[in-house]
mmCIF file of C-alpha atoms in Angstrom:
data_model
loop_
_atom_site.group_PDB
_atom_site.id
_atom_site.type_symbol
_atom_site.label_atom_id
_atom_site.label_comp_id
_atom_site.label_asym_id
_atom_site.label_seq_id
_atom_site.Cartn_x
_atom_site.Cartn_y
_atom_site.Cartn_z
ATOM 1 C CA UNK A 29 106.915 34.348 45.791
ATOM 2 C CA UNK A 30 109.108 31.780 44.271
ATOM 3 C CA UNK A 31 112.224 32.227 42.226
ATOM 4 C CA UNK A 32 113.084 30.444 38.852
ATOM 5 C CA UNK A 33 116.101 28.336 39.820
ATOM 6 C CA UNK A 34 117.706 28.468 36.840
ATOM 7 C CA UNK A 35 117.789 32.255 37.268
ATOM 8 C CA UNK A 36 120.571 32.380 39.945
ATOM 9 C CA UNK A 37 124.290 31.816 40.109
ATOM 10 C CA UNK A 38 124.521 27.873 40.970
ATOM 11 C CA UNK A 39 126.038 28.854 44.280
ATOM 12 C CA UNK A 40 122.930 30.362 45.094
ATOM 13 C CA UNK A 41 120.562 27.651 44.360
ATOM 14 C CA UNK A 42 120.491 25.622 47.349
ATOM 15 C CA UNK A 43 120.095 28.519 49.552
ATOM 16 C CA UNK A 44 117.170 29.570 47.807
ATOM 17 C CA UNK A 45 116.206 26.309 48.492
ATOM 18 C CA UNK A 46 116.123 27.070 52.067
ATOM 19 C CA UNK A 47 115.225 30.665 52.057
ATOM 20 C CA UNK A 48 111.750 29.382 49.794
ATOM 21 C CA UNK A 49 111.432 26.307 52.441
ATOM 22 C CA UNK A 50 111.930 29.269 55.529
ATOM 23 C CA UNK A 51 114.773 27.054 56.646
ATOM 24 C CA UNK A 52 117.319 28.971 58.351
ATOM 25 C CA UNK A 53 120.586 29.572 56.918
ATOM 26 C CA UNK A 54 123.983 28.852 58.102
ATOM 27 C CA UNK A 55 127.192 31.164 58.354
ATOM 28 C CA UNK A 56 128.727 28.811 55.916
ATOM 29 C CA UNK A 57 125.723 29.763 53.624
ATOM 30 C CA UNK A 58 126.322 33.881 54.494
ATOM 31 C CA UNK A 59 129.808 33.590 53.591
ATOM 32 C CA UNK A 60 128.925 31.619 49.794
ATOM 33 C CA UNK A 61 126.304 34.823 49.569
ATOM 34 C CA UNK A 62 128.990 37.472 50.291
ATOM 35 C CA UNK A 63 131.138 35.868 47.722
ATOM 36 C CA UNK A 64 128.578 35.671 45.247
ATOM 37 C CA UNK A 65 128.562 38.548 41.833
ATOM 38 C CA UNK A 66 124.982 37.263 41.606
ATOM 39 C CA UNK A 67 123.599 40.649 42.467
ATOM 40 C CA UNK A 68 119.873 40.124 41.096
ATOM 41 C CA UNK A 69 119.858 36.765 42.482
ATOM 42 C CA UNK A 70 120.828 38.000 46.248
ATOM 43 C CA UNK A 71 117.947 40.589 45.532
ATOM 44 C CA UNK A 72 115.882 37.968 44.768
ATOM 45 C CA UNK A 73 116.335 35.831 47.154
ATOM 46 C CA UNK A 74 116.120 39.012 49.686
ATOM 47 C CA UNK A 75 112.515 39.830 48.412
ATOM 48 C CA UNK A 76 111.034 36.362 49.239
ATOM 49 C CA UNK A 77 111.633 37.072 52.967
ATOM 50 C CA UNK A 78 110.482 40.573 52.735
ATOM 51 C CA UNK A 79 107.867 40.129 50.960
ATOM 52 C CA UNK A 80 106.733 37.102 53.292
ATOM 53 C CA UNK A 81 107.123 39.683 56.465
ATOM 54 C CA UNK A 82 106.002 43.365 54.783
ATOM 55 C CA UNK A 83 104.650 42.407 52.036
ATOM 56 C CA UNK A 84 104.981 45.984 49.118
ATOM 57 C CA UNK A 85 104.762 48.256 51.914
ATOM 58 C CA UNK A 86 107.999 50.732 52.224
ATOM 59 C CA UNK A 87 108.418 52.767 55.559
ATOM 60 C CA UNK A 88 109.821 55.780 56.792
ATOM 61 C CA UNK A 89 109.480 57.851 59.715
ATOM 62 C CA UNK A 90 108.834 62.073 60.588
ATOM 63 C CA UNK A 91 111.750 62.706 62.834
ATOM 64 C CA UNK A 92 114.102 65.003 63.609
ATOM 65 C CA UNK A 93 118.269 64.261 64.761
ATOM 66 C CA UNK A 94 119.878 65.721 67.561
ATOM 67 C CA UNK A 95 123.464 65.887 68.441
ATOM 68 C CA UNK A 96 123.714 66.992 71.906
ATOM 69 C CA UNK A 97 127.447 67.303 71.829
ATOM 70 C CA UNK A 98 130.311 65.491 69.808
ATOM 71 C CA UNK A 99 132.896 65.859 72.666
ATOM 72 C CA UNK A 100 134.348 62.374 73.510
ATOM 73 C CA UNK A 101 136.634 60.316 75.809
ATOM 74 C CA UNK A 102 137.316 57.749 72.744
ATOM 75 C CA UNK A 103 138.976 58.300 69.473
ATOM 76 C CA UNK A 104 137.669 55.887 67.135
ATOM 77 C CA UNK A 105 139.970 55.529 63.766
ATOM 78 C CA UNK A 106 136.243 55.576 61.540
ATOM 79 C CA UNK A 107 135.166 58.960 63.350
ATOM 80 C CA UNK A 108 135.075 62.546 62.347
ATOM 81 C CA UNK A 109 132.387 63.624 64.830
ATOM 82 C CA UNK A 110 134.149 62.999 67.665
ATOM 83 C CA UNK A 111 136.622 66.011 69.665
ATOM 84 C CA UNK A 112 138.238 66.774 72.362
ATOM 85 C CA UNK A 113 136.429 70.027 73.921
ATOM 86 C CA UNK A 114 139.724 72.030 72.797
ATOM 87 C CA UNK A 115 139.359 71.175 69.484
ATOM 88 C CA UNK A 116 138.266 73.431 67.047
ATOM 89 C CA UNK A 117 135.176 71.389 65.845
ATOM 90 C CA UNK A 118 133.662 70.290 69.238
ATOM 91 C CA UNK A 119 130.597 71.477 70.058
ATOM 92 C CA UNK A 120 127.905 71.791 72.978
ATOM 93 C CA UNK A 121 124.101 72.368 73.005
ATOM 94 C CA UNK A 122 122.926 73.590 75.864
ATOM 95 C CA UNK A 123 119.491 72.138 77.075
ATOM 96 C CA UNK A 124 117.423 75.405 75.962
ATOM 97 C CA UNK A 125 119.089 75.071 72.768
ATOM 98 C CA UNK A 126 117.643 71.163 72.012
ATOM 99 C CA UNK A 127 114.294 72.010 73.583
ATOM 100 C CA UNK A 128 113.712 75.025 70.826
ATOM 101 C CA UNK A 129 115.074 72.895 68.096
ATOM 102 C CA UNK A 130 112.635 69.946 68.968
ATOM 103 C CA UNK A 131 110.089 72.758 69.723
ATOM 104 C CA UNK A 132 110.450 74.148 66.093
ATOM 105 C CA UNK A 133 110.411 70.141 64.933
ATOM 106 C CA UNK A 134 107.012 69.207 66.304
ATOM 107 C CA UNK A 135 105.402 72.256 64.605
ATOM 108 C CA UNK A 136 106.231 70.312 61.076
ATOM 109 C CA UNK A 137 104.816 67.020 62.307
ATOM 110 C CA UNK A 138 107.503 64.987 63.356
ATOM 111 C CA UNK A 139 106.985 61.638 65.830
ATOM 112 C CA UNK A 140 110.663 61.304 66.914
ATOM 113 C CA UNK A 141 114.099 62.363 68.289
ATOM 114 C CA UNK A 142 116.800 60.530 67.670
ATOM 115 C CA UNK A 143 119.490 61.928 69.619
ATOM 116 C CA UNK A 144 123.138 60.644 70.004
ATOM 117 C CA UNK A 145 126.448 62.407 71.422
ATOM 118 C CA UNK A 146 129.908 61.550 71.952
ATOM 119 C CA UNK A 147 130.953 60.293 75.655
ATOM 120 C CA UNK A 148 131.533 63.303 77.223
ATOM 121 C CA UNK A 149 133.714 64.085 80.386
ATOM 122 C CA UNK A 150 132.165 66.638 82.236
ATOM 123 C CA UNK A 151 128.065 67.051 82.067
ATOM 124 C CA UNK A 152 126.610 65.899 85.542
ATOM 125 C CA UNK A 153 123.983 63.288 85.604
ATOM 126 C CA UNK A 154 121.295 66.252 85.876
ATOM 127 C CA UNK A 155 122.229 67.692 82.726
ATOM 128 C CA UNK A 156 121.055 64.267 80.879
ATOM 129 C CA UNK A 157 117.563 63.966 83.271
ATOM 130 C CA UNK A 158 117.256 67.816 82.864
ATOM 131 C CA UNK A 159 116.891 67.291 79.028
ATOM 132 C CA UNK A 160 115.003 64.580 78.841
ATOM 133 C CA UNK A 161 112.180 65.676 81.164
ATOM 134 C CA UNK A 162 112.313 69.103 79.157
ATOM 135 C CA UNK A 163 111.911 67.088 75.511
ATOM 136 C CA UNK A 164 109.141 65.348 77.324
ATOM 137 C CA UNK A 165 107.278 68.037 78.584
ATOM 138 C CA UNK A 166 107.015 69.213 74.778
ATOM 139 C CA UNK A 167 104.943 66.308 74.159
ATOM 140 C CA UNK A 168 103.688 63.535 75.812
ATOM 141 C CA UNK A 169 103.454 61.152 72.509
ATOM 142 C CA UNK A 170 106.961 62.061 70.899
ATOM 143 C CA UNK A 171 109.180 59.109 70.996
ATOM 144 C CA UNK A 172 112.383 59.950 72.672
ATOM 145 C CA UNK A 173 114.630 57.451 71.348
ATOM 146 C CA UNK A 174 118.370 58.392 72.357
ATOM 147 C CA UNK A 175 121.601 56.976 73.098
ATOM 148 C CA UNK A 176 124.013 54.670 71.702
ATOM 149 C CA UNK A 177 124.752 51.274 74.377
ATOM 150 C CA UNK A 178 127.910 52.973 74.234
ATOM 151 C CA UNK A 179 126.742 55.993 75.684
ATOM 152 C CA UNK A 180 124.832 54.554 78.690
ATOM 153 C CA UNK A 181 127.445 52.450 79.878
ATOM 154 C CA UNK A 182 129.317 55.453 80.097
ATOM 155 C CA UNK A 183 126.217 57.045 82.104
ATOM 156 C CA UNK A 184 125.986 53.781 83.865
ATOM 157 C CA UNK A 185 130.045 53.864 85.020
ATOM 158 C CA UNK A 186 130.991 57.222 84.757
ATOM 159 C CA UNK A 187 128.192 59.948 85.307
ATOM 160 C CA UNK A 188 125.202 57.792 87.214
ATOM 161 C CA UNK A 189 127.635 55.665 89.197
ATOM 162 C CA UNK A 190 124.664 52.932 89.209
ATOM 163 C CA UNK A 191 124.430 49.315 87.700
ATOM 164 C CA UNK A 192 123.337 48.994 84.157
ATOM 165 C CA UNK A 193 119.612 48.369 84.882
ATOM 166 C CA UNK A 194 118.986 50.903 87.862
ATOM 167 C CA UNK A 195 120.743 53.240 84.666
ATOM 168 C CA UNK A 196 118.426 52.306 81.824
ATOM 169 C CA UNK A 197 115.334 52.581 84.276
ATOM 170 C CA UNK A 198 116.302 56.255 85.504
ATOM 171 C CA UNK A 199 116.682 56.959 81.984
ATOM 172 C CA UNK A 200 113.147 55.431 81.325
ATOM 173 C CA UNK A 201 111.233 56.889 83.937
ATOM 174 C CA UNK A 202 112.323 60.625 82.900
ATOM 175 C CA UNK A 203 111.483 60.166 79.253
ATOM 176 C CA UNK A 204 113.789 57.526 77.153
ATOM 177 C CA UNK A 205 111.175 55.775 74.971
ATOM 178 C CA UNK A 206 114.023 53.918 73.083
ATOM 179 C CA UNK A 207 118.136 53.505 72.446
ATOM 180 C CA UNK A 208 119.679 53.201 69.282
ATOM 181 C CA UNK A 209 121.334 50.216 67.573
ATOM 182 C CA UNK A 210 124.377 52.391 67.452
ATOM 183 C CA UNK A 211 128.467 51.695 68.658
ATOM 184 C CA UNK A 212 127.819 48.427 67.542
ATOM 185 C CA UNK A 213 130.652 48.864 64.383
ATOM 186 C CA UNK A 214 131.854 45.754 64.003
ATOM 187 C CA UNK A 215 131.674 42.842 66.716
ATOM 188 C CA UNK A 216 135.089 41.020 66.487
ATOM 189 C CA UNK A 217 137.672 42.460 68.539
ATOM 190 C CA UNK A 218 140.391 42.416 66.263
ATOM 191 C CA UNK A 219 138.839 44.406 64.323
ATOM 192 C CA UNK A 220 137.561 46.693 67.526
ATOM 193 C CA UNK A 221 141.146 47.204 68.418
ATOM 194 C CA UNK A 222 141.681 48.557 65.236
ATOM 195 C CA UNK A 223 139.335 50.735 64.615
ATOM 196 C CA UNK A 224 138.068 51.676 68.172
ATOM 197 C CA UNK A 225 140.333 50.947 70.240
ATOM 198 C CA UNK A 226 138.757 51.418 74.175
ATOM 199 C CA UNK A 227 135.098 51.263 72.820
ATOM 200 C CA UNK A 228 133.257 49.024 74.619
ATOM 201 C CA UNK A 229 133.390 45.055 73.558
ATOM 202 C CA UNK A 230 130.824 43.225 71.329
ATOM 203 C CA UNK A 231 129.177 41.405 74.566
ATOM 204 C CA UNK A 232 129.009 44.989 76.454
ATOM 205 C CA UNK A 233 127.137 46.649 73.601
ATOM 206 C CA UNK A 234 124.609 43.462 73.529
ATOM 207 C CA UNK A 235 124.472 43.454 78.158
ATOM 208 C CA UNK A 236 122.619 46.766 77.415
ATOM 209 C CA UNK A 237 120.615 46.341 74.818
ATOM 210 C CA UNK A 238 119.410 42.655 76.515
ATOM 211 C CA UNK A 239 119.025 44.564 79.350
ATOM 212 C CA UNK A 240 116.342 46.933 77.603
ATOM 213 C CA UNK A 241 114.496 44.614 76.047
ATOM 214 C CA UNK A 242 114.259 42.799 79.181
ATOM 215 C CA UNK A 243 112.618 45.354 80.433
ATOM 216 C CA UNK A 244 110.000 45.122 77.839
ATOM 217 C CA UNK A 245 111.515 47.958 75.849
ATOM 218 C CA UNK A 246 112.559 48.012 72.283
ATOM 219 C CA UNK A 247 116.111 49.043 70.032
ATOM 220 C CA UNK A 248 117.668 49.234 66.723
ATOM 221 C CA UNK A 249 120.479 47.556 65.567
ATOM 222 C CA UNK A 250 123.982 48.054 63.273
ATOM 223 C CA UNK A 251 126.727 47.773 61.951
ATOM 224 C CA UNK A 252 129.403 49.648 60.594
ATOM 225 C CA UNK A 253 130.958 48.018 57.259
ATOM 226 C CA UNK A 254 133.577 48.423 53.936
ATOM 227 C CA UNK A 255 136.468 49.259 56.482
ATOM 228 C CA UNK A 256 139.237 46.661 57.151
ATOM 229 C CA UNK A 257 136.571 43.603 58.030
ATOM 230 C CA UNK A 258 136.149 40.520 55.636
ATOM 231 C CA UNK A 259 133.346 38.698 54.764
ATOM 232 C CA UNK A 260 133.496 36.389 57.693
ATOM 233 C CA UNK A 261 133.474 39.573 60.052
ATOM 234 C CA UNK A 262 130.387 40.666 59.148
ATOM 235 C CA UNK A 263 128.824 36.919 59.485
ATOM 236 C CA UNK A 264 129.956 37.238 62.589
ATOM 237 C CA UNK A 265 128.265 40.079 63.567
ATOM 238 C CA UNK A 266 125.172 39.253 61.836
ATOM 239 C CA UNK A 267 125.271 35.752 64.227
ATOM 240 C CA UNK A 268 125.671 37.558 66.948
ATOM 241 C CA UNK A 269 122.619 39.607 66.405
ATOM 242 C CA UNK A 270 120.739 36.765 65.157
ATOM 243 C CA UNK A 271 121.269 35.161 68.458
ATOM 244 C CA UNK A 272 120.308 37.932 70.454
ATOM 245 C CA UNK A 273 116.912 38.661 68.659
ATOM 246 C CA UNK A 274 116.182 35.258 69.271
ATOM 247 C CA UNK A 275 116.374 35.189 73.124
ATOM 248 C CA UNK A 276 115.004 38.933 73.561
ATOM 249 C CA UNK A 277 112.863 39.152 70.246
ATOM 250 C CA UNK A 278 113.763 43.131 71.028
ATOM 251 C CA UNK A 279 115.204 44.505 67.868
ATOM 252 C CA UNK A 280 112.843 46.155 65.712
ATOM 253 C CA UNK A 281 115.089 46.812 62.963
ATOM 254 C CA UNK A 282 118.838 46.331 61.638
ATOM 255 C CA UNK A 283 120.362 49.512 59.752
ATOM 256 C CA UNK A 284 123.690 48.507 58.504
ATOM 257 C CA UNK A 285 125.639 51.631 56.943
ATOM 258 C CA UNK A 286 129.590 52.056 54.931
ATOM 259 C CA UNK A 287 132.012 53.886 56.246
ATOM 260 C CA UNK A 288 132.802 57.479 55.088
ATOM 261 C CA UNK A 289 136.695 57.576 54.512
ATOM 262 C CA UNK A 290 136.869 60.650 53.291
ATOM 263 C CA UNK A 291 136.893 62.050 57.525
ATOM 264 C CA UNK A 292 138.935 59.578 58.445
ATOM 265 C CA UNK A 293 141.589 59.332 61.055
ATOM 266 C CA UNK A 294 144.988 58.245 59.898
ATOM 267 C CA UNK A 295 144.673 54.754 60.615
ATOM 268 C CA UNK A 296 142.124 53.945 57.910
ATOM 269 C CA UNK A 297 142.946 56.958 55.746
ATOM 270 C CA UNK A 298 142.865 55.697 52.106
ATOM 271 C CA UNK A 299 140.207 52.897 51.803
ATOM 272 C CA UNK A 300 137.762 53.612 49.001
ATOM 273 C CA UNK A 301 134.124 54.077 49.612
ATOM 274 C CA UNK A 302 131.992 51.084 49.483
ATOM 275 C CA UNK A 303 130.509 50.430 45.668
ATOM 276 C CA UNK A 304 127.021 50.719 45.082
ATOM 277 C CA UNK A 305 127.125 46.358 44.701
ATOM 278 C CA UNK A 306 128.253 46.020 47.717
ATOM 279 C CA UNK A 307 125.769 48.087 49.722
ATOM 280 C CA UNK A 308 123.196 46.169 48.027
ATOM 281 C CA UNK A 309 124.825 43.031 48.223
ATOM 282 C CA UNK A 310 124.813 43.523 51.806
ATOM 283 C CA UNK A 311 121.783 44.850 52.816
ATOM 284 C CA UNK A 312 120.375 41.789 50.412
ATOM 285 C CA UNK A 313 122.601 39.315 52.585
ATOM 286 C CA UNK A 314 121.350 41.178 55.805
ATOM 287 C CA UNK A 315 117.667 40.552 54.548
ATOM 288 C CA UNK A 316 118.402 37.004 53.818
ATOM 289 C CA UNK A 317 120.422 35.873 57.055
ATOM 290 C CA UNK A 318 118.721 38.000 59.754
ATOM 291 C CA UNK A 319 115.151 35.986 59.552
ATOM 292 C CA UNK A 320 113.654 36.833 62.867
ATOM 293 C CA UNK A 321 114.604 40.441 62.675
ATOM 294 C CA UNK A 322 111.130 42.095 61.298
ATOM 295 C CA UNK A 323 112.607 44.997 59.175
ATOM 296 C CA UNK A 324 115.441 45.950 57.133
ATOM 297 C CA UNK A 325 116.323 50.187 56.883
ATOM 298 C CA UNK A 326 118.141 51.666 54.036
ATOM 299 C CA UNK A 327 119.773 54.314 55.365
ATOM 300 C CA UNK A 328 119.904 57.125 52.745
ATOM 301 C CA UNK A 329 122.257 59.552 54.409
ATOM 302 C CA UNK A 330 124.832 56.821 54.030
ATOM 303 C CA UNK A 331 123.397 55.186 50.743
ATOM 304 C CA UNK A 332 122.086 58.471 48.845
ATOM 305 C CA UNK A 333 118.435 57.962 48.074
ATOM 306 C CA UNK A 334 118.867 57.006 44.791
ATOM 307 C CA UNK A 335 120.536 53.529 45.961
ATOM 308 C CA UNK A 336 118.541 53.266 48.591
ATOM 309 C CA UNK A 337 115.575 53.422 46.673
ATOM 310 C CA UNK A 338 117.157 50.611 44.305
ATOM 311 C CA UNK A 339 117.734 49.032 47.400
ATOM 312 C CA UNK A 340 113.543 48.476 48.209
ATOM 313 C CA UNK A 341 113.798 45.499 45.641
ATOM 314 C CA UNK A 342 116.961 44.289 47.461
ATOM 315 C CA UNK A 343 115.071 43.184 50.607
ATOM 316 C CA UNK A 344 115.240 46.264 52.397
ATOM 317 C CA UNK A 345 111.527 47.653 53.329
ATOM 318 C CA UNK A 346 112.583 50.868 55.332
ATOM 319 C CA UNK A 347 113.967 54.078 53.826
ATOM 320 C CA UNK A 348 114.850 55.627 57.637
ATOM 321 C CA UNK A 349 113.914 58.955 58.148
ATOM 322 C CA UNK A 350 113.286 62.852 57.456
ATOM 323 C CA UNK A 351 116.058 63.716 59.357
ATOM 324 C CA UNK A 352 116.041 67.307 59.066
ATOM 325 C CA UNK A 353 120.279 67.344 60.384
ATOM 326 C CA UNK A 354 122.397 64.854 60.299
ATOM 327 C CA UNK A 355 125.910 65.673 61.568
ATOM 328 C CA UNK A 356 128.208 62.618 62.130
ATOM 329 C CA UNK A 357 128.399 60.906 58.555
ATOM 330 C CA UNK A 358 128.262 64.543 57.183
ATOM 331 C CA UNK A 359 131.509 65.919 59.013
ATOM 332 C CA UNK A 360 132.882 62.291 57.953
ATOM 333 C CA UNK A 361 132.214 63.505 54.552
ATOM 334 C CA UNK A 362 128.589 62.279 53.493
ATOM 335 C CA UNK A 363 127.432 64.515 50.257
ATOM 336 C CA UNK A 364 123.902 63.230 50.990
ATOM 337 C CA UNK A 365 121.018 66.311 51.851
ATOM 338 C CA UNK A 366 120.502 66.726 55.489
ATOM 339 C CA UNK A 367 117.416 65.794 55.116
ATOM 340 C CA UNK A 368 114.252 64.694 52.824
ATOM 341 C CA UNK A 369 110.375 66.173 52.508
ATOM 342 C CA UNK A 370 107.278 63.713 53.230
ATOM 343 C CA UNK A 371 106.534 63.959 49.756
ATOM 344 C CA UNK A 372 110.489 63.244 48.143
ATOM 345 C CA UNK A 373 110.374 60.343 50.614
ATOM 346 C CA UNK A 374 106.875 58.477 49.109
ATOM 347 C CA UNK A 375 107.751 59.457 45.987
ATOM 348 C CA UNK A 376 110.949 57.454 46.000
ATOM 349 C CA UNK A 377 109.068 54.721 47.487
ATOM 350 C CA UNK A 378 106.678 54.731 44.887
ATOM 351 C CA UNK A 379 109.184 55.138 42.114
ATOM 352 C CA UNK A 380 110.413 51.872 43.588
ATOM 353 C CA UNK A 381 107.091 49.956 43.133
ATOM 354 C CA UNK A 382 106.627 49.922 46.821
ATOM 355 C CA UNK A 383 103.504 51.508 48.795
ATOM 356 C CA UNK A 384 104.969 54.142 51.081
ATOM 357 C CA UNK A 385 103.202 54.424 54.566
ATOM 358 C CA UNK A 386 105.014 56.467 57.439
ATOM 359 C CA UNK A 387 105.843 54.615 60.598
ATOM 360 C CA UNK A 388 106.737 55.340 64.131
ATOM 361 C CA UNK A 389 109.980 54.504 66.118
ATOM 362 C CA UNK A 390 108.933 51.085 66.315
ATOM 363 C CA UNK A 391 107.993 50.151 63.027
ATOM 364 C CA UNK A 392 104.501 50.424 63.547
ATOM 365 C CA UNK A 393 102.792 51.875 60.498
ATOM 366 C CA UNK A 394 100.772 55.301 60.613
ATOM 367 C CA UNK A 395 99.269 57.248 57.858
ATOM 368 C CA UNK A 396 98.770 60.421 58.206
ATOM 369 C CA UNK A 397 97.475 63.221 55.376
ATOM 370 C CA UNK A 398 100.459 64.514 53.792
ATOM 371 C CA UNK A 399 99.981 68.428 54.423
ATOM 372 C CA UNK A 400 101.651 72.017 53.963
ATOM 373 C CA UNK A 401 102.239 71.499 58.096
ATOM 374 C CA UNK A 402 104.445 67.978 57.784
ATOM 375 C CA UNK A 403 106.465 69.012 54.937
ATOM 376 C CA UNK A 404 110.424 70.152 55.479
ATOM 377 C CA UNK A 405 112.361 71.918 52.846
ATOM 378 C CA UNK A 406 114.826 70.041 51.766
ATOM 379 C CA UNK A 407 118.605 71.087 52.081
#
């Protein structure tokens, strides 16, 4: 797939250049794109490289979100999930309670948890082993794939009282199949201090995540954006993931998503929502800069599926997942449905002009008959 030159912005033109010739770009490049209005051009551009690593195919996956508990140490200025336990919108599931949820789940068809929680004070390390052998005993071929980097270094430090690795193989051997790309926000600590203040640092969140893949074990990655960064923040981050895929080759996907003001805490109280350009601008820009990163995920709780469905001919080849109840961009004020039928999902897809195949937690595409027994009602 080429692109007519005289099509795009001039800015863009030698870029193109490179992105056609599979020539890496440079940050000095990802900051000319961010600055760019050339929206259809940054599409275009997006679509050679995802079209050159997926081809038409669109993705998404059957799974279900759990949020064990939003009681946290931290207090991060972006979040309205987090409590303190006295608070009146903290929250605890007890084990019994996530095993008949997931229980419930598998009977529609889904292939994956995804379970995050805040970092919370008090559960012994039992509590975490307890559930995780119960959500495997459910089913031996559901992908457990739980737990922000954030989260296990607090396991790792707080609750486990073991190094890093002895903490992400305990976790492994009593079910974790895979950890999310989440807590990664932004990487420059300036901007850390200001918006999560105590949160672990850009290099901690990568330690873990190296550490997995190490192990031969796969992740997501994030990052959280249309807050108080620049440009030139979110280069930086990008980099920084860049350079990690390339010495673990462990991410599977990068899922960046805007920040909800609407549930924010005082300290970022009164920025606007991210404009439909700029999500696409920067999921296009994401496409473009993060070459050896196989897939890009629109993620339509954040987005709303109608962007994110314009957002399969911005580079982006992943629409996320089913869902079924999404809690932390909703309580920070997300409008979006908790979650999305088989059938609205390939729909969308094909809408877009894109094939729509389901996938598993790693990307890998499955196919399965859509049927009366895989189909949620939508919220």
């Amino acid at each position: 797939m080429a692109v007519n030159p005289r099509l795009l912005a001039p800015e863009l033109r030698p870029i193109c250049e490179k992105v056609e010739a599979r020539e890496r770009i440079s940050d000095e490049d990802g900051l000319t794109l961010y600055a760019s209005h050339d929206i259809n051009g940054l599409g275009a551009m997006a679509n050679i490289v995802r079209e050159r690593i997926n081809g038409d195919v669109a993705t998404f996956i059957h799974n279900r979100y759990i949020n064990y508990s939003n009681v946290c140490l931290l207090s991060c200025q972006f979040c309205a999930f987090g409590a303190k336990k006295r608070e009146a919108h903290a929250f605890e599931q007890t084990i019994d309670e996530v095993v008949t949820m997931v229980r419930d789940a598998l009977k529609l068809g889904i292939t994956e948890i995804h379970m995050v929680g805040g970092l919370h004070p008090s559960l012994p390390g039992d509590w975490y082993l307890d559930l995780l052998r119960s959500l495997r005993g459910l089913d031996e071929q559901l992908i457990i794939k739980a737990f922000t980097a954030v989260e296990i270094r607090h396991l790792s430090q707080r609750v486990f009282k073991k190094p890093l690795g002895e903490t992400l193989e305990l976790l492994r051997e009593n079910g974790l199949g895979a950890i999310t790309g989440g807590g990664a926000e932004i990487f420059d600590q300036e901007i850390r201090d200001k918006i999560c203040r105590g949160k672990e640092s850009a290099e901690e969140w990568a330690e873990v995540h190296r550490l997995w893949h190490a192990m031969g074990e796969k992740s997501t990655c994030t990052m959280l954006y249309g807050h108080i960064e620049k440009a030139h923040h979110r280069v930086d981050h990008l980099r920084r993931l860049r350079a990690i895929q390339d010495d673990t080759g462990g991410f599977t996907g990068f899922i960046p998503f805007a920040f909800e003001p609407e549930g924010a805490r005082p300290g970022l109280q009164g920025i606007p929502h991210a404009t439909g350009f700029e999500e696409l601008r920067n999921l296009a820009i994401s496409r473009i800069y993060l070459d050896n990163i196989p897939h890009i995920t629109a993620y339509w709780v954040s987005l709303g599926l109608p962007v994110a469905q314009v957002a399969l001919n911005y580079g982006v080849d992943d629409l996320h997942g089913t869902i079924m109840e999404e809690k932390i961009f909703h309580m920070a004020g997300a409008k979006t449905p908790q979650q999305l039928t088989i059938e609205t999902m390939e729909k969308a897809i094909r809408e877009a002009g894109r094939t729509p195949m389901q996938r598993n937690s790693f990307y890998e595409r499955i196919a399965p008959p859509v049927t009366a027994g895989n189909c949620l009602a939508e919220a």
